[in-house]
PDB file of C-alpha atoms in Angstrom:
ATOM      1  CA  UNK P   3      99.410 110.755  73.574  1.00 50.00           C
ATOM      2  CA  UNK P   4     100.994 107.610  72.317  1.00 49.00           C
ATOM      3  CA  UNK P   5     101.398 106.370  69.206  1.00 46.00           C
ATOM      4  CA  UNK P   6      99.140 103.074  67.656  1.00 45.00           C
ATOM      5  CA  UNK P   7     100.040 100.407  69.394  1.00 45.00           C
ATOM      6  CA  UNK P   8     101.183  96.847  67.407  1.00 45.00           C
ATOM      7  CA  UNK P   9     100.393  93.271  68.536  1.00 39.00           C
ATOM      8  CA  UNK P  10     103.509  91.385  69.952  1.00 37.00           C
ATOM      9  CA  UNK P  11     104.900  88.729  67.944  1.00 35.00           C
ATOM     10  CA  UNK P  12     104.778  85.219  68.345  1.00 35.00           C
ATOM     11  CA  UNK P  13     108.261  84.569  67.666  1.00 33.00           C
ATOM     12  CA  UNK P  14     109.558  82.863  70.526  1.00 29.00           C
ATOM     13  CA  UNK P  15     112.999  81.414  69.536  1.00 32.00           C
ATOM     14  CA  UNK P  16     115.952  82.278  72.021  1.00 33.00           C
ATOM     15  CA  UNK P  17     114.045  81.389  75.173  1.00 31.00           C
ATOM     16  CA  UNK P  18     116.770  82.009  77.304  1.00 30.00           C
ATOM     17  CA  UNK P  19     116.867  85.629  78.663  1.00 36.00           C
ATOM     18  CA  UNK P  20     119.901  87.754  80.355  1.00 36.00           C
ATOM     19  CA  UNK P  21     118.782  88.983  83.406  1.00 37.00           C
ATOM     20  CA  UNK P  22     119.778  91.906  85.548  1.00 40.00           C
ATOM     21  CA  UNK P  23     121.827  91.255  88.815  1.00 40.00           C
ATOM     22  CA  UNK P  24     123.847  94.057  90.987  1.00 42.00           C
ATOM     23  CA  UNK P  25     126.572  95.400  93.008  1.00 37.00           C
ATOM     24  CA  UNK P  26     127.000  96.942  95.915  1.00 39.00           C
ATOM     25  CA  UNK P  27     126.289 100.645  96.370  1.00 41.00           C
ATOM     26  CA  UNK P  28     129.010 102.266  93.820  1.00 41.00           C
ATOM     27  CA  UNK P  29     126.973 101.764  90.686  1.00 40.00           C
ATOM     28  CA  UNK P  30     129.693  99.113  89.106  1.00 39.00           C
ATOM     29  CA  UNK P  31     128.263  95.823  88.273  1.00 38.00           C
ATOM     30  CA  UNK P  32     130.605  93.249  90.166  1.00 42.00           C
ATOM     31  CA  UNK P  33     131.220  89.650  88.798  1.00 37.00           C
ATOM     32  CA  UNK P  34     131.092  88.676  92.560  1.00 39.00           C
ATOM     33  CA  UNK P  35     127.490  90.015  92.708  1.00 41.00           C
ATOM     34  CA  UNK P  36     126.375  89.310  88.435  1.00 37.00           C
ATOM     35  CA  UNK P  37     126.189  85.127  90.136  1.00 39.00           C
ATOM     36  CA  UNK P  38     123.905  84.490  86.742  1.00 38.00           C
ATOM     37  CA  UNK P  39     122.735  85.950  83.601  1.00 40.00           C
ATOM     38  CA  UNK P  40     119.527  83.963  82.400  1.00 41.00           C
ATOM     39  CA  UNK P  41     115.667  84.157  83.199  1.00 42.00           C
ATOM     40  CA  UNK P  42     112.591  82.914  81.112  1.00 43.00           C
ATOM     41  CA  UNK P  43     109.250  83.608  80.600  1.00 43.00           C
ATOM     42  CA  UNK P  44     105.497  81.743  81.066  1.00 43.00           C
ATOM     43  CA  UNK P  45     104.923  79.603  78.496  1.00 48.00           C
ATOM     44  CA  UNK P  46     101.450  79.356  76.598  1.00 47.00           C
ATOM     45  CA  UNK P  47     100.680  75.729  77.380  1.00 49.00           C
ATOM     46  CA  UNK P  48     100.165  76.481  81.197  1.00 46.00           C
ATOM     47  CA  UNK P  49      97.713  79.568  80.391  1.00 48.00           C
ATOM     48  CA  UNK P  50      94.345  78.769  81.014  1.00 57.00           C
ATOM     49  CA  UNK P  51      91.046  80.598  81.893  1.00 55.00           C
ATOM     50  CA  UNK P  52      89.711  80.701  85.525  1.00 60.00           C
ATOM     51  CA  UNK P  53      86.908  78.414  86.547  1.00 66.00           C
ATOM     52  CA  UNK P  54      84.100  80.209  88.416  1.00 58.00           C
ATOM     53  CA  UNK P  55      85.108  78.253  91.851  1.00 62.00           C
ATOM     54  CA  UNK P  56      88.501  79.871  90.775  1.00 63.00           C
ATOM     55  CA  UNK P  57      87.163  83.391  90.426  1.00 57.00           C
ATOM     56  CA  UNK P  58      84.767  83.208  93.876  1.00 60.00           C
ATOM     57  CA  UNK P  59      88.340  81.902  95.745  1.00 65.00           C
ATOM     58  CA  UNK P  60      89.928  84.764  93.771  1.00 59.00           C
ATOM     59  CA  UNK P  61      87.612  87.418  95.326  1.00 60.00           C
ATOM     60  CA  UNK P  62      87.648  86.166  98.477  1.00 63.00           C
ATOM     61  CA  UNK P  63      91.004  86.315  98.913  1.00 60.00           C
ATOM     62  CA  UNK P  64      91.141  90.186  97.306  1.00 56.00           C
ATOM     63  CA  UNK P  65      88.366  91.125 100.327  1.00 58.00           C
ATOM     64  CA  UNK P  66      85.193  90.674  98.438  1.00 61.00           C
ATOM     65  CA  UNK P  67      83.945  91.404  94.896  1.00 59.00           C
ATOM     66  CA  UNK P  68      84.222  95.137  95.157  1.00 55.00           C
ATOM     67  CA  UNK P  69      87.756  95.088  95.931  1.00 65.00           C
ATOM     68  CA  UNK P  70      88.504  92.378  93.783  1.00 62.00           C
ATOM     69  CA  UNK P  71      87.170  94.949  91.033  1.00 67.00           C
ATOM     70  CA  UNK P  72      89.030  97.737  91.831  1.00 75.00           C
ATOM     71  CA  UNK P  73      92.072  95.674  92.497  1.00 77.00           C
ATOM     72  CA  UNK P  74      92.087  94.489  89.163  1.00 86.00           C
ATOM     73  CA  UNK P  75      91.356  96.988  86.919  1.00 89.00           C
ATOM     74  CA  UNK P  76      94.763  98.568  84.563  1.00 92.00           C
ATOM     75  CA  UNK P  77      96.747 101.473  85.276  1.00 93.00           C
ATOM     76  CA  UNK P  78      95.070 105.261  84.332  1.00 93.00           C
ATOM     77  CA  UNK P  79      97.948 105.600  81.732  1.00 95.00           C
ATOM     78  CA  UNK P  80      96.170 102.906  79.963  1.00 96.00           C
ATOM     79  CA  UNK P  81      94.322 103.565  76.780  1.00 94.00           C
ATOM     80  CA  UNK P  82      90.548 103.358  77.561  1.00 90.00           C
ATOM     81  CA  UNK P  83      89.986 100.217  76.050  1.00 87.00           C
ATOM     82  CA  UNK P  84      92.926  98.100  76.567  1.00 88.00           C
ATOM     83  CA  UNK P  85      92.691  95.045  73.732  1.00 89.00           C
ATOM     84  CA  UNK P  86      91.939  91.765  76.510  1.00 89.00           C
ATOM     85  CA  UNK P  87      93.574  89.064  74.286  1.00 90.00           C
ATOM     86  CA  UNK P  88      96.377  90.773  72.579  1.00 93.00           C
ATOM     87  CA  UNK P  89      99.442  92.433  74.182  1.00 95.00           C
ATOM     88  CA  UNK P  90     100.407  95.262  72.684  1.00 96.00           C
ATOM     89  CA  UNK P  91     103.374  97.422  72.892  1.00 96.00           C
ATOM     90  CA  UNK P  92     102.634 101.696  72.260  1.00 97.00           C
ATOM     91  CA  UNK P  93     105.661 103.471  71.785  1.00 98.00           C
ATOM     92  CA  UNK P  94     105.318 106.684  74.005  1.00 98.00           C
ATOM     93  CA  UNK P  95     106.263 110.241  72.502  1.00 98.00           C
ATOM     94  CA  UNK P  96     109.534 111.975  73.978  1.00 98.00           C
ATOM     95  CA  UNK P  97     107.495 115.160  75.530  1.00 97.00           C
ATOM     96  CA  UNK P  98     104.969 113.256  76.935  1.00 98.00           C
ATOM     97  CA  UNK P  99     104.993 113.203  81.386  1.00 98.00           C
ATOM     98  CA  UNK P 100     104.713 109.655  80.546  1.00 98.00           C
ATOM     99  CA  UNK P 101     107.985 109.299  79.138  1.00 98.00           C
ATOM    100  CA  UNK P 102     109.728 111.545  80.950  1.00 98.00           C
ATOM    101  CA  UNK P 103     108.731 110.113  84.195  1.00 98.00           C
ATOM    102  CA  UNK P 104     110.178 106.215  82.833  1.00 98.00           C
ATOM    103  CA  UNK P 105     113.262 108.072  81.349  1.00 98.00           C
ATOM    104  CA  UNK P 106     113.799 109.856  84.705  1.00 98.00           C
ATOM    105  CA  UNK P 107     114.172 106.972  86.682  1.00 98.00           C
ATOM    106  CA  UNK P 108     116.269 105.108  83.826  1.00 98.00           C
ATOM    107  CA  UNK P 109     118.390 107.830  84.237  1.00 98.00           C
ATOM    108  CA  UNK P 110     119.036 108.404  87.810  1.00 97.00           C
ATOM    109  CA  UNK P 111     121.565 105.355  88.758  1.00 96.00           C
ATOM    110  CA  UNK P 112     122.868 105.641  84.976  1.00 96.00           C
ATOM    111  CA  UNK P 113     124.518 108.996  85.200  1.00 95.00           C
ATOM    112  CA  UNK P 114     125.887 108.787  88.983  1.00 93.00           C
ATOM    113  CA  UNK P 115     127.428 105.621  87.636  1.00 93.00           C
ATOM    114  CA  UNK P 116     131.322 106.101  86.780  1.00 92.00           C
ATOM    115  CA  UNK P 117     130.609 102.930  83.816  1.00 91.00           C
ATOM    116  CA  UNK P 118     127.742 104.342  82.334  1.00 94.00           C
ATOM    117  CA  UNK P 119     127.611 108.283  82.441  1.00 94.00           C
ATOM    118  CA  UNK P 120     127.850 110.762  79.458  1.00 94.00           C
ATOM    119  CA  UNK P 121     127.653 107.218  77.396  1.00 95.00           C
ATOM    120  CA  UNK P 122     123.557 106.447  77.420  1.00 96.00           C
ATOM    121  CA  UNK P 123     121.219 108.039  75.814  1.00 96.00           C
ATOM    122  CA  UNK P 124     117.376 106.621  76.115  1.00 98.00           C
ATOM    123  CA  UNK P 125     116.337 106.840  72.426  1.00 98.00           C
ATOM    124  CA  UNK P 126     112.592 105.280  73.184  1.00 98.00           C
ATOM    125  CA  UNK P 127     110.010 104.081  75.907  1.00 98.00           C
ATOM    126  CA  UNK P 128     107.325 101.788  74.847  1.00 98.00           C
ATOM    127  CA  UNK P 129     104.459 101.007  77.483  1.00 98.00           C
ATOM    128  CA  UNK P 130     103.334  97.026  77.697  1.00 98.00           C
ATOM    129  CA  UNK P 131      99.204  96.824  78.182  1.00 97.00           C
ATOM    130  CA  UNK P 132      98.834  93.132  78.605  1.00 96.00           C
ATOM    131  CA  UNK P 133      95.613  92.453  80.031  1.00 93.00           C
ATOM    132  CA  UNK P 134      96.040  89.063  81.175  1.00 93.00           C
ATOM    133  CA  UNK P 135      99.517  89.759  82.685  1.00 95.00           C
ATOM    134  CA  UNK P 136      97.965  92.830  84.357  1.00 96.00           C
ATOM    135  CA  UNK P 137      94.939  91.388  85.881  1.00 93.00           C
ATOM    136  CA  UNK P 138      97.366  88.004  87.489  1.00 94.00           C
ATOM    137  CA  UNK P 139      99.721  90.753  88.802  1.00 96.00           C
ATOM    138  CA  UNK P 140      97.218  92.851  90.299  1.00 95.00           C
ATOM    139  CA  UNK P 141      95.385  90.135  92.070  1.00 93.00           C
ATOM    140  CA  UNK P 142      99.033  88.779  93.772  1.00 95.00           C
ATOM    141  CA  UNK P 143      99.734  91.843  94.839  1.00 96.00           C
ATOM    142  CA  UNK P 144      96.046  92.277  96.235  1.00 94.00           C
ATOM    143  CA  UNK P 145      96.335  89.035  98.008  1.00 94.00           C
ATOM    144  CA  UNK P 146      99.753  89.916  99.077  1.00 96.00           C
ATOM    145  CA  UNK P 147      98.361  93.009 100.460  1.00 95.00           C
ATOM    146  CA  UNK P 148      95.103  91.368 102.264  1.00 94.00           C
ATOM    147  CA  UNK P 149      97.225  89.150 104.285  1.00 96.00           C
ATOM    148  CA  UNK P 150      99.230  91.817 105.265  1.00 97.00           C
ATOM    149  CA  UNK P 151      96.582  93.411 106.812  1.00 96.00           C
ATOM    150  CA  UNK P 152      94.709  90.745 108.238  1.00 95.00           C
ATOM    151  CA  UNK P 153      98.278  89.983 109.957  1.00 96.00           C
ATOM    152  CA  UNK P 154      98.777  93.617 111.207  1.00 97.00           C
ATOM    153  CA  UNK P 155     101.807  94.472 108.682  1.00 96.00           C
ATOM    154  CA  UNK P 156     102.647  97.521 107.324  1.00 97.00           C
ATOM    155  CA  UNK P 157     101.853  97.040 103.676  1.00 97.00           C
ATOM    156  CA  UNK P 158     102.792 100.373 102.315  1.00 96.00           C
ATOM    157  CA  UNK P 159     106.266  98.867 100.847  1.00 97.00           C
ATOM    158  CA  UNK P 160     104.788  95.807  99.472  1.00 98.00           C
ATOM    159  CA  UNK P 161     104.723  96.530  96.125  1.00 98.00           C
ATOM    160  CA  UNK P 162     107.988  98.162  94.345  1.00 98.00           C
ATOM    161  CA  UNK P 163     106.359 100.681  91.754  1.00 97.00           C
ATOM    162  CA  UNK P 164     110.105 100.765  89.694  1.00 98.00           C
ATOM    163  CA  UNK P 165     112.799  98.048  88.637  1.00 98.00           C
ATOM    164  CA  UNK P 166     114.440  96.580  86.030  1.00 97.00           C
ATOM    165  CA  UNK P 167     115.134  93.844  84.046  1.00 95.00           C
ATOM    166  CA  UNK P 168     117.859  93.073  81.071  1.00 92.00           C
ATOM    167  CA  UNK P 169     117.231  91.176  78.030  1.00 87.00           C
ATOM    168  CA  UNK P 170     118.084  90.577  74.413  1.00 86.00           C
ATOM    169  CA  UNK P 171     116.065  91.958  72.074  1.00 89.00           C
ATOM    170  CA  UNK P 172     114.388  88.313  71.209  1.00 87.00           C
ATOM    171  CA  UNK P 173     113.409  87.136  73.741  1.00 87.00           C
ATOM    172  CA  UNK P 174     111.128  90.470  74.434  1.00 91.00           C
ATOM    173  CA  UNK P 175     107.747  89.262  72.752  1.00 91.00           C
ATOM    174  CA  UNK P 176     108.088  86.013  75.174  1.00 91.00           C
ATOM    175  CA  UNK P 177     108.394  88.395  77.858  1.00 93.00           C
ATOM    176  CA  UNK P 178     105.672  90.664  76.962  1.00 94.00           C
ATOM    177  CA  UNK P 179     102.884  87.898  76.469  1.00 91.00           C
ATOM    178  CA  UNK P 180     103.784  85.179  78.800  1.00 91.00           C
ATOM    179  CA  UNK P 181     105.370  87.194  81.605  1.00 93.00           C
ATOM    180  CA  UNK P 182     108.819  85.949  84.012  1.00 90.00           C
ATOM    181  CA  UNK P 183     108.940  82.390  84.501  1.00 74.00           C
ATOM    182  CA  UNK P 184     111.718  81.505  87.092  1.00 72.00           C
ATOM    183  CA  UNK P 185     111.585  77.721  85.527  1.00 66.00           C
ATOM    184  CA  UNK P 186     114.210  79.405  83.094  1.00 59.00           C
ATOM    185  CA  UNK P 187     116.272  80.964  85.658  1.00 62.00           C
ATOM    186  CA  UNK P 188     119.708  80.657  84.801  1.00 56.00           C
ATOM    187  CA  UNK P 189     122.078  77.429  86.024  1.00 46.00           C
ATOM    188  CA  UNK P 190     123.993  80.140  87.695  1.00 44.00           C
ATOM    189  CA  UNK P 191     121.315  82.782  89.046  1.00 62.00           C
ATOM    190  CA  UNK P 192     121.465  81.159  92.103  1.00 78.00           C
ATOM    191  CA  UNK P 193     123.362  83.234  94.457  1.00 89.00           C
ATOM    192  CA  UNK P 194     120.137  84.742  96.223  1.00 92.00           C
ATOM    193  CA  UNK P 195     117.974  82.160  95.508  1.00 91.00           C
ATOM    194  CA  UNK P 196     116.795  79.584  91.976  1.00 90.00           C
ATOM    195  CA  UNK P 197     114.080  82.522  90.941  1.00 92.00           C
ATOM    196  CA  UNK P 198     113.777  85.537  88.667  1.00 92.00           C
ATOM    197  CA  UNK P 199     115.779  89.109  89.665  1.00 93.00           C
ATOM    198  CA  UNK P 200     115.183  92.133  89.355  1.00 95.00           C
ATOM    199  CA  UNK P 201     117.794  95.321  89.968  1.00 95.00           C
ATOM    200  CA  UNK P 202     117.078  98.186  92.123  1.00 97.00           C
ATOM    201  CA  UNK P 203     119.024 100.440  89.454  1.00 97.00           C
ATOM    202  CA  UNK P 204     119.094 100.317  85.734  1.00 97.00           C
ATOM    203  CA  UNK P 205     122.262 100.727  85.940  1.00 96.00           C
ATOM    204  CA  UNK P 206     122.950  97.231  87.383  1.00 92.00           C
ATOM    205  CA  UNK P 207     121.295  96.200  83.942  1.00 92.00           C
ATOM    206  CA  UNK P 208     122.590  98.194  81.401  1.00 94.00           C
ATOM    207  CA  UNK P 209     125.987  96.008  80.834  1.00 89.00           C
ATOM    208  CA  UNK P 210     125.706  94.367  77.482  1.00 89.00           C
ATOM    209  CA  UNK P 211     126.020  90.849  79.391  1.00 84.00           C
ATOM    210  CA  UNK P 212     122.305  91.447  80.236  1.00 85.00           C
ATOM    211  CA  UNK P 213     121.057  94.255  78.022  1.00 91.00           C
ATOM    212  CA  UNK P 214     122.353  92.450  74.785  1.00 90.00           C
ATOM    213  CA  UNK P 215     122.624  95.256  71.783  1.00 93.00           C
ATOM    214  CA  UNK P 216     121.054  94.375  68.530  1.00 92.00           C
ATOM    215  CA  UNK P 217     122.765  94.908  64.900  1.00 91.00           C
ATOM    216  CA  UNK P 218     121.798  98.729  65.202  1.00 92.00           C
ATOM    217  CA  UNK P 219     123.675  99.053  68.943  1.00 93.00           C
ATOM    218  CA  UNK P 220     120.495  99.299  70.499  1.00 95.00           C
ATOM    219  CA  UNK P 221     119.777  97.290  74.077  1.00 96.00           C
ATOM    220  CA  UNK P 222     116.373  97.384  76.068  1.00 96.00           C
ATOM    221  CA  UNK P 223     115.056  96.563  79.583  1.00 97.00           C
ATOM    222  CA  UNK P 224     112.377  96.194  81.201  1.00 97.00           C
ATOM    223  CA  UNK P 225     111.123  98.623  83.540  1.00 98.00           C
ATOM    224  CA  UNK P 226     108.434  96.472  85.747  1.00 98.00           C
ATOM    225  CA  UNK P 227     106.703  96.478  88.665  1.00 98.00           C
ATOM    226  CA  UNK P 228     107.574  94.065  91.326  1.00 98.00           C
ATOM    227  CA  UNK P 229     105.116  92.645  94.148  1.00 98.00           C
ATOM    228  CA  UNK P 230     107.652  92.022  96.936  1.00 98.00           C
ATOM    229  CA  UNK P 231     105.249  91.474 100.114  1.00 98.00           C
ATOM    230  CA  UNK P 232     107.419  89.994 102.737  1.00 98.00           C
ATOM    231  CA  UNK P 233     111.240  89.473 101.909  1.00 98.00           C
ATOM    232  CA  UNK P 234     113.955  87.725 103.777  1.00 98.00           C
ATOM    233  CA  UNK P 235     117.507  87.326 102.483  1.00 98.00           C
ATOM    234  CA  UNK P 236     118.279  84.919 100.050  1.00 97.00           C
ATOM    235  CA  UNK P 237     120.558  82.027  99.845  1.00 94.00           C
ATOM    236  CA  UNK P 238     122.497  80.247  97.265  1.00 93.00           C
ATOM    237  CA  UNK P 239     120.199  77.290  95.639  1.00 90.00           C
ATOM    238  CA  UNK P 240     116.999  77.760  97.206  1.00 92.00           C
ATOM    239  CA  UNK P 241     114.052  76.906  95.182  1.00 92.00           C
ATOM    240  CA  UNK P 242     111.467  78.868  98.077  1.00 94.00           C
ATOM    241  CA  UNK P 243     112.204  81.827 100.797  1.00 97.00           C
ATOM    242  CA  UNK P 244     112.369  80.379 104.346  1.00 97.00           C
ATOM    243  CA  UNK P 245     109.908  79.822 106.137  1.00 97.00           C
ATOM    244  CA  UNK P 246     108.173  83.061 107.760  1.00 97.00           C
ATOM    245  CA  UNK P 247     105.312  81.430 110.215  1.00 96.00           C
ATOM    246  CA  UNK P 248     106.558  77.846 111.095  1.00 96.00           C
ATOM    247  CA  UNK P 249     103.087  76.630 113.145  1.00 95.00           C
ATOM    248  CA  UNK P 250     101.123  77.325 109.240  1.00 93.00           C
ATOM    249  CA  UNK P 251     104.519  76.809 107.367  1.00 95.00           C
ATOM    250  CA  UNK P 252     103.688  80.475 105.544  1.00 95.00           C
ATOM    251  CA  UNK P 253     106.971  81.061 103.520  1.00 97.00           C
ATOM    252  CA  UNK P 254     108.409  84.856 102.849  1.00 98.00           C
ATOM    253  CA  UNK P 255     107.348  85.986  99.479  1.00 98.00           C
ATOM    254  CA  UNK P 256     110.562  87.270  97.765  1.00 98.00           C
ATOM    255  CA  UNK P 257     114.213  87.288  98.809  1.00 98.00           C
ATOM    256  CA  UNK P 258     116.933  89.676  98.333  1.00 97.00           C
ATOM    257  CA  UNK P 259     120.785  90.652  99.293  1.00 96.00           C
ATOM    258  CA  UNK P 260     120.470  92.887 102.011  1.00 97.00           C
ATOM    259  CA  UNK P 261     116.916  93.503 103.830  1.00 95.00           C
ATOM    260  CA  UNK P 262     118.560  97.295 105.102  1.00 96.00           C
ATOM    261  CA  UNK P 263     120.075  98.368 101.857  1.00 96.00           C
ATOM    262  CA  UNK P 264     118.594  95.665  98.981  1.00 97.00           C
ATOM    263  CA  UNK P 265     120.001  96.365  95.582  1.00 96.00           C
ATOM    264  CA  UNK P 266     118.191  93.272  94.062  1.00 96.00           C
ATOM    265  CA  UNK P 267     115.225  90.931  94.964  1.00 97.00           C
ATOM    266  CA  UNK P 268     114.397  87.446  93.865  1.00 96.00           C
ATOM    267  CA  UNK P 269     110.961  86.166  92.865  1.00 96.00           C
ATOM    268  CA  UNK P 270     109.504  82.745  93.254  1.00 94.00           C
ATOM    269  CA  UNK P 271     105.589  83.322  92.000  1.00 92.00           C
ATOM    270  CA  UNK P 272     105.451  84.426  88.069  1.00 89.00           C
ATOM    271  CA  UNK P 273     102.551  86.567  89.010  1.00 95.00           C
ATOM    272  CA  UNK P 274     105.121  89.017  91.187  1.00 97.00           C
ATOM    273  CA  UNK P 275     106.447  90.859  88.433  1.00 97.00           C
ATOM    274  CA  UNK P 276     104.664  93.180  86.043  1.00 98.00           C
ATOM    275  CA  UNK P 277     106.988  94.167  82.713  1.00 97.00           C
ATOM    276  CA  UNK P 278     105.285  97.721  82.288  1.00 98.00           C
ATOM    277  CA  UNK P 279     107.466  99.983  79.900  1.00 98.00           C
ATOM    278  CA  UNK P 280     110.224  98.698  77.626  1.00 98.00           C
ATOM    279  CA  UNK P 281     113.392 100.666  77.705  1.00 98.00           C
ATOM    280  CA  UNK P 282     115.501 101.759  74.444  1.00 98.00           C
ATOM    281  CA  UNK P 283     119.121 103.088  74.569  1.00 97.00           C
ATOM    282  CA  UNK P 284     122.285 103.494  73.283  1.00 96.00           C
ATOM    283  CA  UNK P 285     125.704 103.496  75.033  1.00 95.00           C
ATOM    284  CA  UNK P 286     128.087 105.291  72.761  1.00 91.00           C
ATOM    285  CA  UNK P 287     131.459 103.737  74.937  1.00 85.00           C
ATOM    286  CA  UNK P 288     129.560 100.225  73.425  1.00 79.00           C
ATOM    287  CA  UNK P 289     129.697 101.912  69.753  1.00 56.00           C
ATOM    288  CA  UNK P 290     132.921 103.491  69.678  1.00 53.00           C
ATOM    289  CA  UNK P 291     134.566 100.073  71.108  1.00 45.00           C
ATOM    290  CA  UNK P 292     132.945  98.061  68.261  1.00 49.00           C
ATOM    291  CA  UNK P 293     134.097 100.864  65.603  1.00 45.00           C
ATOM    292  CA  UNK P 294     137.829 100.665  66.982  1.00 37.00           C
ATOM    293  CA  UNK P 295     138.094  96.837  66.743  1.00 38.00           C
ATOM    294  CA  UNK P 296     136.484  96.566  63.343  1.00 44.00           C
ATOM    295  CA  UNK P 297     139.092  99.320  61.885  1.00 47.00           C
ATOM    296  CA  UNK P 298     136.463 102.327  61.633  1.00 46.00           C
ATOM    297  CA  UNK P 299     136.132 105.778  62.959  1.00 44.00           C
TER     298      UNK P 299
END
């Protein structure tokens, strides 16, 4: 069971957001690979309702209005009547499978990382039921997942079901509401491509650079679900993938730093990414630093 949920806020100063980046396969966060630290979020003004020519084009492209339906609707975890207008944030309790399950995979890079482990501690796990978020993820990933088909892919690895995402603590309600907006992406994020990222491991995240700790030492990520469909390998600057199809100019859907052994991916459609549990912890090395230069025990 989870607790009440409360509405987000509509505080939205400190628009620019760390994001998380990666390294190679040791579990250290390299400068060479961290090429960028900022990301955004969707703002309000570009938020509309669909049309009905909108919604008909919508179903089509999710294989009829069944599927569109089913495609669509939230996760079971949800509460049974998920508030449509509001986003709201409902802080999970620690002995719930729920929790366990997000804190699991939190966990798994963090404690086979030499940086991070015997240091973090997850002190809570919120789940994000955004309804309007929700409903544009789950028709991108739909449509992702159509085409697929129709073009004879495997589409079982489309959709990335865990990864994560750094931020300071203010720019979370943005986040939460609006969704990723790669219009914010950082001047530097460019290395694999001008879009938002998203780390395979939370350790990749957890550096204070991206996770930034509030006045109580406490940083948060997102844990969100990514819609990957097609992926090619990114390159420095590029506002699009390449081209996958030149005769219909179809372009590759998300990019990344390695297509055999990714440890990040890039995405260029705000609808892609899904923020669907928010992350507490602590990281006592972050603590005991602070204590030593400020002359405390």
């Amino acid at each position: 069971q989870a607790k009440n949920g409360g509405s987000a806020t509509n505080h939205l100063e400190g628009m620019v957001e760390h994001s998380s980046a990666a390294d190679d396969d040791s579990g250290v966060a390299s400068s060479s690979e961290m090429d960028g630290t900022t990301s955004g979020w969707f703002p309000a003004a570009y938020q509309s309702l669909p049309t009905p020519h909108q919604m008909c084009e919508m179903q089509a492209a999710l294989g009829g209005e069944h599927e569109a339906l089913q495609a669509l609707q939230p996760p079971a975890t949800w509460t049974d009547d998920p508030d449509r207008l509001a986003t709201k944030f409902y802080p999970l309790e620690a002995e719930t499978p729920e929790y366990q399950t997000v804190e699991t995979n939190f966990m798994k890079s963090i404690d086979t990382s030499p940086q991070f482990a015997g240091h973090v501690k997850v002190v809570g796990v919120s789940r994000i039921e955004s309804y309007s978020l929700w409903q544009s993820y789950a028709a991108k990933r739909s449509q992702m997942r159509v085409r697929g088909e129709s073009e004879g892919k495997d589409v079982s690895g489309y959709e990335l079901p865990v990864t994560f995402h750094g931020c300071p603590p203010e720019v979370i309600p943005s986040i939460s509401q609006m969704g990723f907006n790669r219009s914010y992406c950082g001047k530097n994020m460019t290395k694999y491509g001008k879009g938002v990222y998203f780390a395979r491991d939370s350790s990749y995240s957890a550096h204070p650079t991206y996770s930034h700790p509030d006045e109580n030492g406490i940083q948060r990520m997102f844990a969100v679900r990514l819609a990957i469909g097609e992926v090619c390998i990114g390159h420095k600057d590029q506002l699009v993938p390449d081209v996958r199809i030149p005769e219909t100019m179809q372009l590759y859907d998300t990019t990344t730093n390695d297509k055999d052994k990714p440890i990040l991916w890039v995405v260029y459609h705000d609808a892609q990414a899904y923020p669907e549990y928010l992350v507490e912890f602590k990281n006592s090395s972050i603590v005991k630093l602070k204590n030593v230069v400020a002359g405390t025990t």
